[in-house]
Amino acid sequence: MKQLSFAALLLALVAVTTSGVIAKNRQAQAPKEPDLCAVPPGAQPLLPAKRLPGMGVTKDFPATTTSEDARTFFLQGVSQIHSFWFVESERSCLQALEFDPKMAMADWCIALSAAGDYRPAFQLLRDSSNVGSRGAVASGEAAATGAESGDATVRRTANGAAIDPQVRAREAIAKAMDLRGGVTPRERLYIEAQAARRAPGPKSAADAAYIAGLRKLAAAYPDDLEAKAMLGLALDDGFDSVTKEPRTHTMEAIGLLEEVVKKDDAHFGAHHYLIHAYEGSKTPERAWHANARYAGLVTNIPHALHMPGHIYAQSDRIQAAISAFSGAAAVEQRWIDSDSLYPTGHHGHNVHFLIHALNLGGRYDESMKWVQQLFTFKENPRERAGSNQRGVWRQGYFATGRSASRRQIPASSIARRRRSARCRRICPPSRREKSRLRLRRRSSRRRSRRAAAIGRRATSCIARRRIARRR
């Protein structure tokens, strides 16, 4: 009887174990449920926007609207885009649309900011691999084409906004084009120039059409300093990295921007673009005035405090560069602390440059402290959900090479240790890999012992010879 009850108990245990294994296998085979709480990278910024100090004051920008609140947030968005603060610019213009849904220029501003490609020509128009350029997001172009044809495959957030920034830019300018009948001829030219840039087709043709549209606008309204500043940015093709000679249209761009600041020295956008225009040239010191004016006019946007450091570093004013990058880091840290979704890539870039400037100034211990800060920096939920090749801790690896080489520390060994520790946390080694590591360590220890023994023998031989000589 006892044997029967024991057998029944054993069968019950086997059945429970088997059912548990089957359930685990089913869970493993089932498709992984998406994390609905993860914030998709590139998604539209959340509202509400706030009126922020230290953005710079944009005035005399054309905008037809029935709401003064909408105008206020639109002008704030334009100020923010003059400093390449794309997420906040899009947020401000979305807030403007909350007050006036038919404000065409607010949609124009969203098209300008959402795509993230409102930058100098030498950064984007010639380099399709650059993150943020239209050419870098082939999937975005495909998605946009699908959106135009009514394809439901475009991924959207709960409020209906496209997740892909390129699609949002196209949809925003399409809406502005639909509303352009109710705006002034001057606003219409702004909208049509941006629509030309978002048109499907070859990137080079779209860029050329965009510049042609801005030329038409600047010619029709020669007193419009905003149009000339934007045209100067679009034409700025930089300098050759070896000869430092200006590329095509670079000097034309500088001429336009200097004309703008000569007429209005408070035009912070033109000062910003001049800093970029002189970067990498033989005469970076010609942007010193723009450095002082830009950082003084825009005091609360990290990029505005960061950019003067580029020019100072290239002009051998290292202490001024350190001050610029340090000030930008302090301001950006406050924004990061106040917003859990604040993009951290610019902070990594700024601190990377700060580390380089500290090294140039011989302050190696300080630079290594900032390297440690980059390594320990946490990505926000939006960045963790995507593939951010320019994340903060990755910038730490770049900076390690600079700091470690200056202090005669092998950068490769530091980076290797960091990378190994990170990899072990994410993906623990298999049993076979562990055995290989053990064998490698044993052979390394054997080689070390052998070398030590050879060294001892050599030392003893030398000692014997010395004793023999004395005799």
Short mmCIF file of C-alpha atoms in Angstrom, two decimals:
data_model
loop_
_atom_site.label_atom_id
_atom_site.label_comp_id
_atom_site.label_asym_id
_atom_site.label_seq_id
_atom_site.Cartn_x
_atom_site.Cartn_y
_atom_site.Cartn_z
CA MET A 1 0.00 0.00 0.00
CA LYS A 2 2.87 2.32 0.90
CA GLN A 3 4.58 1.42 -2.39
CA LEU A 4 1.41 2.34 -4.35
CA SER A 5 1.02 5.70 -2.60
CA PHE A 6 4.73 6.49 -3.21
CA ALA A 7 4.33 5.63 -6.91
CA ALA A 8 1.23 7.84 -7.17
CA LEU A 9 3.10 10.73 -5.52
CA LEU A 10 6.03 10.27 -7.91
CA LEU A 11 3.70 10.31 -10.93
CA ALA A 12 2.03 13.48 -9.68
CA LEU A 13 5.39 15.21 -9.27
CA VAL A 14 6.45 14.17 -12.79
CA ALA A 15 3.15 15.48 -14.20
CA VAL A 16 3.55 18.84 -12.46
CA THR A 17 7.16 19.17 -13.61
CA THR A 18 6.24 18.24 -17.19
CA SER A 19 3.38 20.73 -17.30
CA GLY A 20 5.71 23.44 -15.98
CA VAL A 21 8.28 22.70 -18.69
CA ILE A 22 5.58 22.76 -21.39
CA ALA A 23 4.26 26.08 -20.09
CA LYS A 24 7.77 27.57 -20.13
CA ASN A 25 8.33 26.33 -23.69
CA ARG A 26 5.05 27.89 -24.78
CA GLN A 27 6.05 31.19 -23.20
CA ALA A 28 9.41 31.05 -24.97
CA GLN A 29 7.76 30.33 -28.33
CA ALA A 30 5.11 33.05 -27.94
CA PRO A 31 5.95 36.37 -29.60
CA LYS A 32 7.35 38.96 -27.23
CA GLU A 33 4.81 41.59 -26.27
CA PRO A 34 5.95 45.14 -27.02
CA ASP A 35 6.69 47.36 -24.05
CA LEU A 36 3.77 49.78 -24.22
CA CYS A 37 5.40 52.03 -21.63
CA ALA A 38 8.58 52.55 -23.67
CA VAL A 39 8.74 55.95 -25.33
CA PRO A 40 9.53 55.45 -29.05
CA PRO A 41 12.66 57.29 -30.22
CA GLY A 42 11.91 60.24 -32.48
CA ALA A 43 8.34 60.59 -31.20
CA GLN A 44 6.63 63.95 -31.05
CA PRO A 45 7.45 65.99 -27.90
CA LEU A 46 4.78 66.16 -25.23
CA LEU A 47 2.69 69.21 -24.39
CA PRO A 48 2.27 71.65 -22.78
CA ALA A 49 5.12 73.92 -23.78
CA LYS A 50 6.17 76.72 -21.46
CA ARG A 51 7.32 80.27 -22.05
CA LEU A 52 11.03 80.04 -21.37
CA PRO A 53 13.53 82.81 -20.59
CA GLY A 54 16.91 83.11 -22.29
CA MET A 55 15.80 81.80 -25.70
CA GLY A 56 16.68 84.99 -27.59
CA VAL A 57 14.11 87.45 -28.92
CA THR A 58 12.78 86.94 -32.46
CA LYS A 59 10.87 89.89 -33.85
CA ASP A 60 9.42 90.97 -37.21
CA PHE A 61 8.84 87.38 -38.33
CA PRO A 62 5.74 87.08 -40.53
CA ALA A 63 2.96 84.98 -39.04
CA THR A 64 -0.77 85.26 -39.73
CA THR A 65 -2.81 84.18 -36.70
CA THR A 66 -5.93 85.03 -34.73
CA SER A 67 -4.25 84.38 -31.37
CA GLU A 68 -1.50 86.39 -29.69
CA ASP A 69 -0.67 83.36 -27.53
CA ALA A 70 -0.11 81.36 -30.71
CA ARG A 71 2.17 84.11 -32.03
CA THR A 72 4.17 84.12 -28.77
CA PHE A 73 4.83 80.38 -28.87
CA PHE A 74 5.56 80.46 -32.62
CA LEU A 75 8.21 83.18 -32.14
CA GLN A 76 9.68 81.17 -29.27
CA GLY A 77 9.84 78.15 -31.60
CA VAL A 78 11.66 80.21 -34.24
CA SER A 79 14.13 81.44 -31.59
CA GLN A 80 14.76 77.86 -30.49
CA ILE A 81 15.33 76.61 -34.01
CA HIS A 82 17.88 79.40 -34.56
CA SER A 83 19.88 77.55 -31.86
CA PHE A 84 19.15 74.06 -33.30
CA TRP A 85 17.04 73.15 -30.25
CA PHE A 86 14.76 71.04 -32.39
CA VAL A 87 12.66 69.18 -29.80
CA GLU A 88 11.76 72.34 -27.90
CA SER A 89 11.10 74.24 -31.13
CA GLU A 90 8.65 71.56 -32.26
CA ARG A 91 7.02 71.61 -28.82
CA SER A 92 6.57 75.41 -28.91
CA CYS A 93 5.00 75.34 -32.37
CA LEU A 94 2.70 72.49 -31.39
CA GLN A 95 1.57 74.69 -28.51
CA ALA A 96 0.94 77.52 -30.99
CA LEU A 97 -1.35 75.17 -32.93
CA GLU A 98 -3.28 74.46 -29.72
CA PHE A 99 -4.23 78.16 -29.67
CA ASP A 100 -4.71 78.49 -33.45
CA PRO A 101 -5.06 75.18 -35.37
CA LYS A 102 -5.07 77.06 -38.71
CA MET A 103 -1.78 78.88 -38.17
CA ALA A 104 0.13 77.83 -41.30
CA MET A 105 3.49 79.19 -40.13
CA ALA A 106 3.35 77.04 -36.99
CA ASP A 107 3.12 73.98 -39.26
CA TRP A 108 6.01 75.41 -41.30
CA CYS A 109 8.07 75.67 -38.10
CA ILE A 110 7.26 72.05 -37.18
CA ALA A 111 8.44 70.91 -40.63
CA LEU A 112 11.66 72.84 -40.05
CA SER A 113 12.30 71.44 -36.56
CA ALA A 114 10.91 67.88 -36.58
CA ALA A 115 13.27 66.62 -39.30
CA GLY A 116 16.36 67.80 -37.38
CA ASP A 117 18.16 68.79 -40.59
CA TYR A 118 18.09 72.57 -40.22
CA ARG A 119 21.89 72.79 -40.16
CA PRO A 120 24.78 74.17 -42.24
CA ALA A 121 25.15 72.66 -45.68
CA PHE A 122 28.59 71.22 -44.88
CA GLN A 123 27.11 69.18 -42.03
CA LEU A 124 24.16 67.68 -43.89
CA LEU A 125 23.61 68.45 -47.54
CA ARG A 126 26.86 66.88 -48.73
CA ASP A 127 26.88 63.97 -46.24
CA SER A 128 23.93 61.60 -46.50
CA SER A 129 25.31 59.41 -43.70
CA ASN A 130 25.02 62.18 -41.13
CA VAL A 131 22.45 61.47 -38.45
CA GLY A 132 19.51 63.81 -38.82
CA SER A 133 19.86 64.40 -42.55
CA ARG A 134 17.12 63.48 -44.97
CA GLY A 135 19.41 61.03 -46.75
CA ALA A 136 20.20 59.23 -43.51
CA VAL A 137 16.61 58.15 -42.99
CA ALA A 138 15.67 56.06 -45.96
CA SER A 139 12.99 54.40 -43.91
CA GLY A 140 11.54 57.81 -43.18
CA GLU A 141 11.29 58.62 -46.88
CA ALA A 142 9.59 55.30 -47.54
CA ALA A 143 7.22 55.85 -44.65
CA ALA A 144 6.45 59.34 -45.87
CA THR A 145 5.61 58.04 -49.31
CA GLY A 146 3.31 55.54 -47.65
CA ALA A 147 1.69 58.29 -45.62
CA GLU A 148 0.98 60.31 -48.74
CA SER A 149 -0.66 57.35 -50.41
CA GLY A 150 -2.76 56.55 -47.35
CA ASP A 151 -0.66 53.53 -46.32
CA ALA A 152 -1.61 52.49 -42.78
CA THR A 153 1.89 51.06 -42.08
CA VAL A 154 3.17 54.42 -40.79
CA ARG A 155 3.77 53.96 -37.05
CA ARG A 156 1.98 56.55 -34.93
CA THR A 157 1.60 57.45 -31.27
CA ALA A 158 -1.75 57.54 -29.45
CA ASN A 159 -2.45 61.12 -30.55
CA GLY A 160 -2.03 60.17 -34.22
CA ALA A 161 1.38 61.83 -34.74
CA ALA A 162 3.89 59.90 -36.84
CA ILE A 163 6.79 58.47 -34.85
CA ASP A 164 9.25 59.02 -37.70
CA PRO A 165 10.35 62.70 -37.57
CA GLN A 166 10.73 62.82 -41.35
CA VAL A 167 7.09 61.82 -41.80
CA ARG A 168 5.97 64.47 -39.30
CA ALA A 169 7.94 67.11 -41.21
CA ARG A 170 6.31 66.12 -44.51
CA GLU A 171 2.83 66.01 -43.03
CA ALA A 172 3.30 69.40 -41.32
CA ILE A 173 4.44 71.16 -44.49
CA ALA A 174 1.63 69.50 -46.46
CA LYS A 175 -0.84 71.00 -43.98
CA ALA A 176 0.87 74.41 -44.27
CA MET A 177 0.58 74.21 -48.05
CA ASP A 178 -3.15 73.53 -47.71
CA LEU A 179 -3.50 76.65 -45.50
CA ARG A 180 -1.27 78.96 -47.55
CA GLY A 181 -4.27 80.59 -49.21
CA GLY A 182 -4.97 82.49 -45.98
CA VAL A 183 -1.48 83.91 -45.41
CA THR A 184 0.56 86.80 -46.84
CA PRO A 185 2.67 86.38 -50.01
CA ARG A 186 5.81 86.57 -47.87
CA GLU A 187 4.70 83.69 -45.63
CA ARG A 188 3.72 81.72 -48.72
CA LEU A 189 7.31 81.91 -50.02
CA TYR A 190 8.63 80.55 -46.71
CA ILE A 191 6.16 77.66 -46.88
CA GLU A 192 6.86 76.86 -50.54
CA ALA A 193 10.64 76.81 -49.99
CA GLN A 194 10.26 74.29 -47.15
CA ALA A 195 7.79 72.23 -49.20
CA ALA A 196 10.41 71.98 -51.95
CA ARG A 197 12.88 70.52 -49.47
CA ARG A 198 10.39 67.89 -48.27
CA ALA A 199 9.35 66.84 -51.79
CA PRO A 200 9.93 63.17 -52.64
CA GLY A 201 12.72 62.42 -55.09
CA PRO A 202 16.51 62.80 -55.21
CA LYS A 203 17.96 64.56 -52.20
CA SER A 204 20.23 66.80 -54.27
CA ALA A 205 17.28 68.07 -56.32
CA ALA A 206 15.23 68.80 -53.18
CA ASP A 207 18.12 70.68 -51.58
CA ALA A 208 18.68 72.75 -54.73
CA ALA A 209 14.97 73.57 -54.91
CA TYR A 210 15.01 74.64 -51.24
CA ILE A 211 17.92 77.03 -51.82
CA ALA A 212 16.23 78.38 -54.96
CA GLY A 213 13.09 79.05 -52.91
CA LEU A 214 15.06 80.94 -50.25
CA ARG A 215 16.83 82.99 -52.95
CA LYS A 216 13.45 83.93 -54.39
CA LEU A 217 12.23 84.96 -50.93
CA ALA A 218 15.34 87.05 -50.16
CA ALA A 219 15.14 88.76 -53.56
CA ALA A 220 11.44 89.58 -53.15
CA TYR A 221 11.94 90.95 -49.61
CA PRO A 222 15.49 92.37 -49.38
CA ASP A 223 14.84 93.78 -45.89
CA ASP A 224 13.84 90.36 -44.50
CA LEU A 225 16.87 89.51 -42.35
CA GLU A 226 15.36 86.17 -41.31
CA ALA A 227 15.26 85.02 -44.93
CA LYS A 228 18.88 86.09 -45.54
CA ALA A 229 20.07 84.34 -42.38
CA MET A 230 18.33 81.11 -43.38
CA LEU A 231 19.74 81.34 -46.91
CA GLY A 232 23.24 81.89 -45.49
CA LEU A 233 22.91 78.75 -43.36
CA ALA A 234 21.66 76.69 -46.32
CA LEU A 235 24.58 77.86 -48.49
CA ASP A 236 27.33 77.39 -45.89
CA ASP A 237 29.45 74.59 -47.33
CA GLY A 238 32.37 75.03 -44.94
CA PHE A 239 36.10 74.78 -45.60
CA ASP A 240 38.28 72.00 -46.95
CA SER A 241 39.61 70.01 -43.98
CA VAL A 242 43.18 69.86 -45.40
CA THR A 243 43.77 73.14 -47.25
CA LYS A 244 41.21 75.13 -45.22
CA GLU A 245 40.15 76.82 -48.44
CA PRO A 246 36.44 77.77 -48.72
CA ARG A 247 34.18 75.40 -50.62
CA THR A 248 31.51 76.47 -53.10
CA HIS A 249 29.09 79.14 -51.79
CA THR A 250 30.84 79.42 -48.39
CA MET A 251 32.01 83.00 -48.92
CA GLU A 252 28.58 83.96 -50.27
CA ALA A 253 27.05 82.54 -47.08
CA ILE A 254 29.48 84.51 -44.89
CA GLY A 255 28.72 87.68 -46.85
CA LEU A 256 24.98 87.27 -46.30
CA LEU A 257 25.36 86.58 -42.58
CA GLU A 258 27.72 89.50 -42.01
CA GLU A 259 25.24 91.74 -43.82
CA VAL A 260 22.51 90.60 -41.41
CA VAL A 261 24.52 91.27 -38.23
CA LYS A 262 25.72 94.61 -39.60
CA LYS A 263 22.08 95.70 -39.90
CA ASP A 264 20.98 94.04 -36.64
CA ASP A 265 23.71 93.09 -34.17
CA ALA A 266 21.04 91.49 -31.96
CA HIS A 267 20.19 88.83 -34.57
CA PHE A 268 21.45 85.86 -32.58
CA GLY A 269 20.58 83.38 -35.33
CA ALA A 270 22.97 85.05 -37.78
CA HIS A 271 25.70 85.20 -35.11
CA HIS A 272 25.22 81.47 -34.50
CA TYR A 273 25.45 80.69 -38.22
CA LEU A 274 28.59 82.87 -38.54
CA ILE A 275 30.29 80.79 -35.84
CA HIS A 276 29.58 77.67 -37.89
CA ALA A 277 30.65 79.46 -41.07
CA TYR A 278 34.13 80.35 -39.72
CA GLU A 279 34.64 76.96 -38.06
CA GLY A 280 37.52 75.09 -39.69
CA SER A 281 38.78 78.18 -41.55
CA LYS A 282 42.20 79.87 -41.49
CA THR A 283 40.70 82.83 -39.62
CA PRO A 284 38.44 81.52 -36.81
CA GLU A 285 39.19 84.69 -34.82
CA ARG A 286 36.84 86.56 -37.16
CA ALA A 287 33.98 84.90 -35.25
CA TRP A 288 35.03 86.20 -31.82
CA HIS A 289 32.48 89.01 -31.93
CA ALA A 290 29.76 86.52 -32.93
CA ASN A 291 30.86 84.32 -30.00
CA ALA A 292 30.38 87.10 -27.48
CA ARG A 293 27.07 88.30 -28.92
CA TYR A 294 25.50 84.86 -29.37
CA ALA A 295 26.26 83.61 -25.85
CA GLY A 296 25.13 86.96 -24.42
CA LEU A 297 21.82 87.03 -26.32
CA VAL A 298 20.86 83.37 -25.75
CA THR A 299 21.67 82.44 -22.16
CA ASN A 300 19.50 79.39 -21.52
CA ILE A 301 20.05 77.10 -24.52
CA PRO A 302 23.06 74.77 -24.08
CA HIS A 303 24.12 74.86 -27.75
CA ALA A 304 24.33 78.66 -27.66
CA LEU A 305 26.84 78.45 -24.80
CA HIS A 306 28.67 75.51 -26.39
CA MET A 307 29.36 76.81 -29.91
CA PRO A 308 31.74 79.65 -28.96
CA GLY A 309 34.02 76.96 -27.51
CA HIS A 310 34.60 75.56 -31.01
CA ILE A 311 36.02 78.87 -32.22
CA TYR A 312 38.02 79.54 -29.04
CA ALA A 313 39.65 76.09 -29.20
CA GLN A 314 40.59 76.64 -32.86
CA SER A 315 41.95 80.12 -32.01
CA ASP A 316 44.19 78.78 -29.20
CA ARG A 317 42.10 80.49 -26.51
CA ILE A 318 41.91 77.29 -24.47
CA GLN A 319 40.74 78.76 -21.17
CA ALA A 320 37.87 80.54 -22.95
CA ALA A 321 36.93 77.24 -24.63
CA ILE A 322 36.92 75.43 -21.27
CA SER A 323 34.68 78.14 -19.80
CA ALA A 324 32.25 77.89 -22.75
CA PHE A 325 31.96 74.10 -22.59
CA SER A 326 31.71 74.10 -18.78
CA GLY A 327 28.93 76.69 -18.85
CA ALA A 328 27.01 74.71 -21.46
CA ALA A 329 27.37 71.52 -19.40
CA ALA A 330 25.98 73.22 -16.28
CA VAL A 331 22.94 74.61 -18.12
CA GLU A 332 22.26 71.34 -19.93
CA GLN A 333 22.48 69.35 -16.71
CA ARG A 334 19.66 71.50 -15.30
CA TRP A 335 17.49 70.73 -18.33
CA ILE A 336 18.27 67.01 -18.06
CA ASP A 337 17.35 67.00 -14.37
CA SER A 338 14.03 68.72 -15.08
CA ASP A 339 12.90 66.49 -17.99
CA SER A 340 13.20 62.69 -17.94
CA LEU A 341 12.94 62.58 -21.76
CA TYR A 342 15.45 65.34 -22.49
CA PRO A 343 17.82 64.20 -25.31
CA THR A 344 21.30 63.67 -23.85
CA GLY A 345 23.35 63.39 -27.06
CA HIS A 346 24.30 67.08 -27.11
CA HIS A 347 25.48 66.83 -23.51
CA GLY A 348 27.80 63.98 -24.48
CA HIS A 349 29.14 65.97 -27.44
CA ASN A 350 29.70 69.07 -25.30
CA VAL A 351 31.49 67.19 -22.51
CA HIS A 352 33.60 65.37 -25.10
CA PHE A 353 34.80 68.76 -26.36
CA LEU A 354 35.30 69.95 -22.76
CA ILE A 355 37.56 66.94 -22.13
CA HIS A 356 39.59 67.75 -25.23
CA ALA A 357 39.94 71.40 -24.17
CA LEU A 358 41.04 70.38 -20.66
CA ASN A 359 43.68 68.13 -22.19
CA LEU A 360 44.92 70.98 -24.38
CA GLY A 361 45.20 73.06 -21.21
CA GLY A 362 47.16 70.34 -19.40
CA ARG A 363 44.36 69.62 -16.90
CA TYR A 364 44.38 65.84 -17.37
CA ASP A 365 42.99 64.83 -13.97
CA GLU A 366 39.95 67.05 -14.49
CA SER A 367 39.42 65.62 -17.96
CA MET A 368 39.42 62.05 -16.59
CA LYS A 369 36.75 63.03 -14.04
CA TRP A 370 34.53 64.15 -16.92
CA VAL A 371 35.29 60.88 -18.74
CA GLN A 372 34.00 59.01 -15.69
CA GLN A 373 30.88 61.20 -15.73
CA LEU A 374 30.16 60.18 -19.33
CA PHE A 375 30.64 56.49 -18.54
CA THR A 376 28.15 56.59 -15.66
CA PHE A 377 25.55 58.74 -17.45
CA LYS A 378 22.18 57.03 -17.93
CA GLU A 379 20.26 57.17 -21.20
CA ASN A 380 16.65 58.30 -21.00
CA PRO A 381 13.79 55.88 -21.87
CA ARG A 382 13.52 57.24 -25.41
CA GLU A 383 17.23 56.64 -26.07
CA ARG A 384 17.20 53.17 -24.50
CA ALA A 385 14.35 52.17 -26.83
CA GLY A 386 16.37 53.05 -29.94
CA SER A 387 19.86 52.63 -31.34
CA ASN A 388 21.70 55.80 -30.44
CA GLN A 389 25.20 55.66 -31.94
CA ARG A 390 26.11 59.01 -30.39
CA GLY A 391 24.93 58.34 -26.86
CA VAL A 392 26.62 59.87 -23.84
CA TRP A 393 28.59 56.83 -22.67
CA ARG A 394 29.77 56.21 -26.25
CA GLN A 395 31.15 59.74 -26.25
CA GLY A 396 33.01 58.62 -23.13
CA TYR A 397 34.90 56.03 -25.18
CA PHE A 398 35.95 58.69 -27.71
CA ALA A 399 37.05 61.01 -24.92
CA THR A 400 38.98 58.24 -23.14
CA GLY A 401 41.36 58.01 -26.08
CA ARG A 402 42.18 61.70 -25.78
CA SER A 403 42.61 61.79 -22.00
CA ALA A 404 44.39 58.47 -21.59
CA SER A 405 46.91 59.16 -24.35
CA ARG A 406 47.78 62.49 -22.73
CA ARG A 407 48.36 60.81 -19.36
CA GLN A 408 50.29 57.90 -20.96
CA ILE A 409 47.55 55.42 -20.02
CA PRO A 410 46.71 52.86 -22.72
CA ALA A 411 43.24 53.96 -23.81
CA SER A 412 42.56 50.60 -25.43
CA SER A 413 42.93 48.79 -22.10
CA ILE A 414 40.58 51.24 -20.32
CA ALA A 415 37.97 50.98 -23.06
CA ARG A 416 38.39 47.20 -23.19
CA ARG A 417 37.79 46.84 -19.46
CA ARG A 418 34.71 49.10 -19.65
CA ARG A 419 33.37 47.24 -22.67
CA SER A 420 33.99 43.83 -21.10
CA ALA A 421 32.19 44.78 -17.90
CA ARG A 422 29.22 46.15 -19.86
CA CYS A 423 29.07 43.06 -22.10
CA ARG A 424 29.18 40.68 -19.12
CA ARG A 425 26.20 42.48 -17.57
CA ILE A 426 24.17 42.41 -20.79
CA CYS A 427 25.15 38.97 -22.12
CA PRO A 428 26.86 36.58 -19.63
CA PRO A 429 29.46 34.24 -21.23
CA SER A 430 28.47 30.66 -22.05
CA ARG A 431 30.06 27.59 -20.41
CA ARG A 432 32.38 27.10 -23.39
CA GLU A 433 33.47 30.74 -23.30
CA LYS A 434 34.16 30.48 -19.57
CA SER A 435 36.39 27.41 -20.10
CA ARG A 436 38.29 29.23 -22.86
CA LEU A 437 38.83 32.20 -20.56
CA ARG A 438 40.15 29.89 -17.81
CA LEU A 439 42.59 28.21 -20.25
CA ARG A 440 43.75 31.61 -21.49
CA ARG A 441 44.40 32.80 -17.95
CA ARG A 442 46.31 29.60 -17.10
CA SER A 443 48.52 29.90 -20.18
CA SER A 444 49.12 33.56 -19.38
CA ARG A 445 50.18 32.64 -15.83
CA ARG A 446 52.50 29.91 -17.20
CA ARG A 447 54.13 32.40 -19.57
CA SER A 448 54.59 34.85 -16.70
CA ARG A 449 56.21 32.18 -14.49
CA ARG A 450 58.45 31.06 -17.36
CA ALA A 451 59.58 34.63 -18.01
CA ALA A 452 60.27 35.11 -14.30
CA ALA A 453 62.32 31.90 -14.18
CA ILE A 454 64.35 32.97 -17.22
CA GLY A 455 64.95 36.32 -15.57
CA ARG A 456 66.13 34.65 -12.35
CA ARG A 457 68.50 32.37 -14.28
CA ALA A 458 69.92 35.33 -16.18
CA THR A 459 70.41 37.22 -12.93
CA SER A 460 72.18 34.25 -11.31
CA CYS A 461 74.49 33.86 -14.34
CA ILE A 462 75.50 37.53 -14.14
CA ALA A 463 76.16 37.16 -10.41
CA ARG A 464 78.38 34.09 -10.94
CA ARG A 465 80.41 35.93 -13.59
CA ARG A 466 80.96 38.89 -11.27
CA ILE A 467 82.13 36.55 -8.46
CA ALA A 468 84.48 34.79 -10.91
CA ARG A 469 86.01 38.12 -11.95
CA ARG A 470 86.68 39.08 -8.34
CA ARG A 471 88.57 35.85 -7.78
#
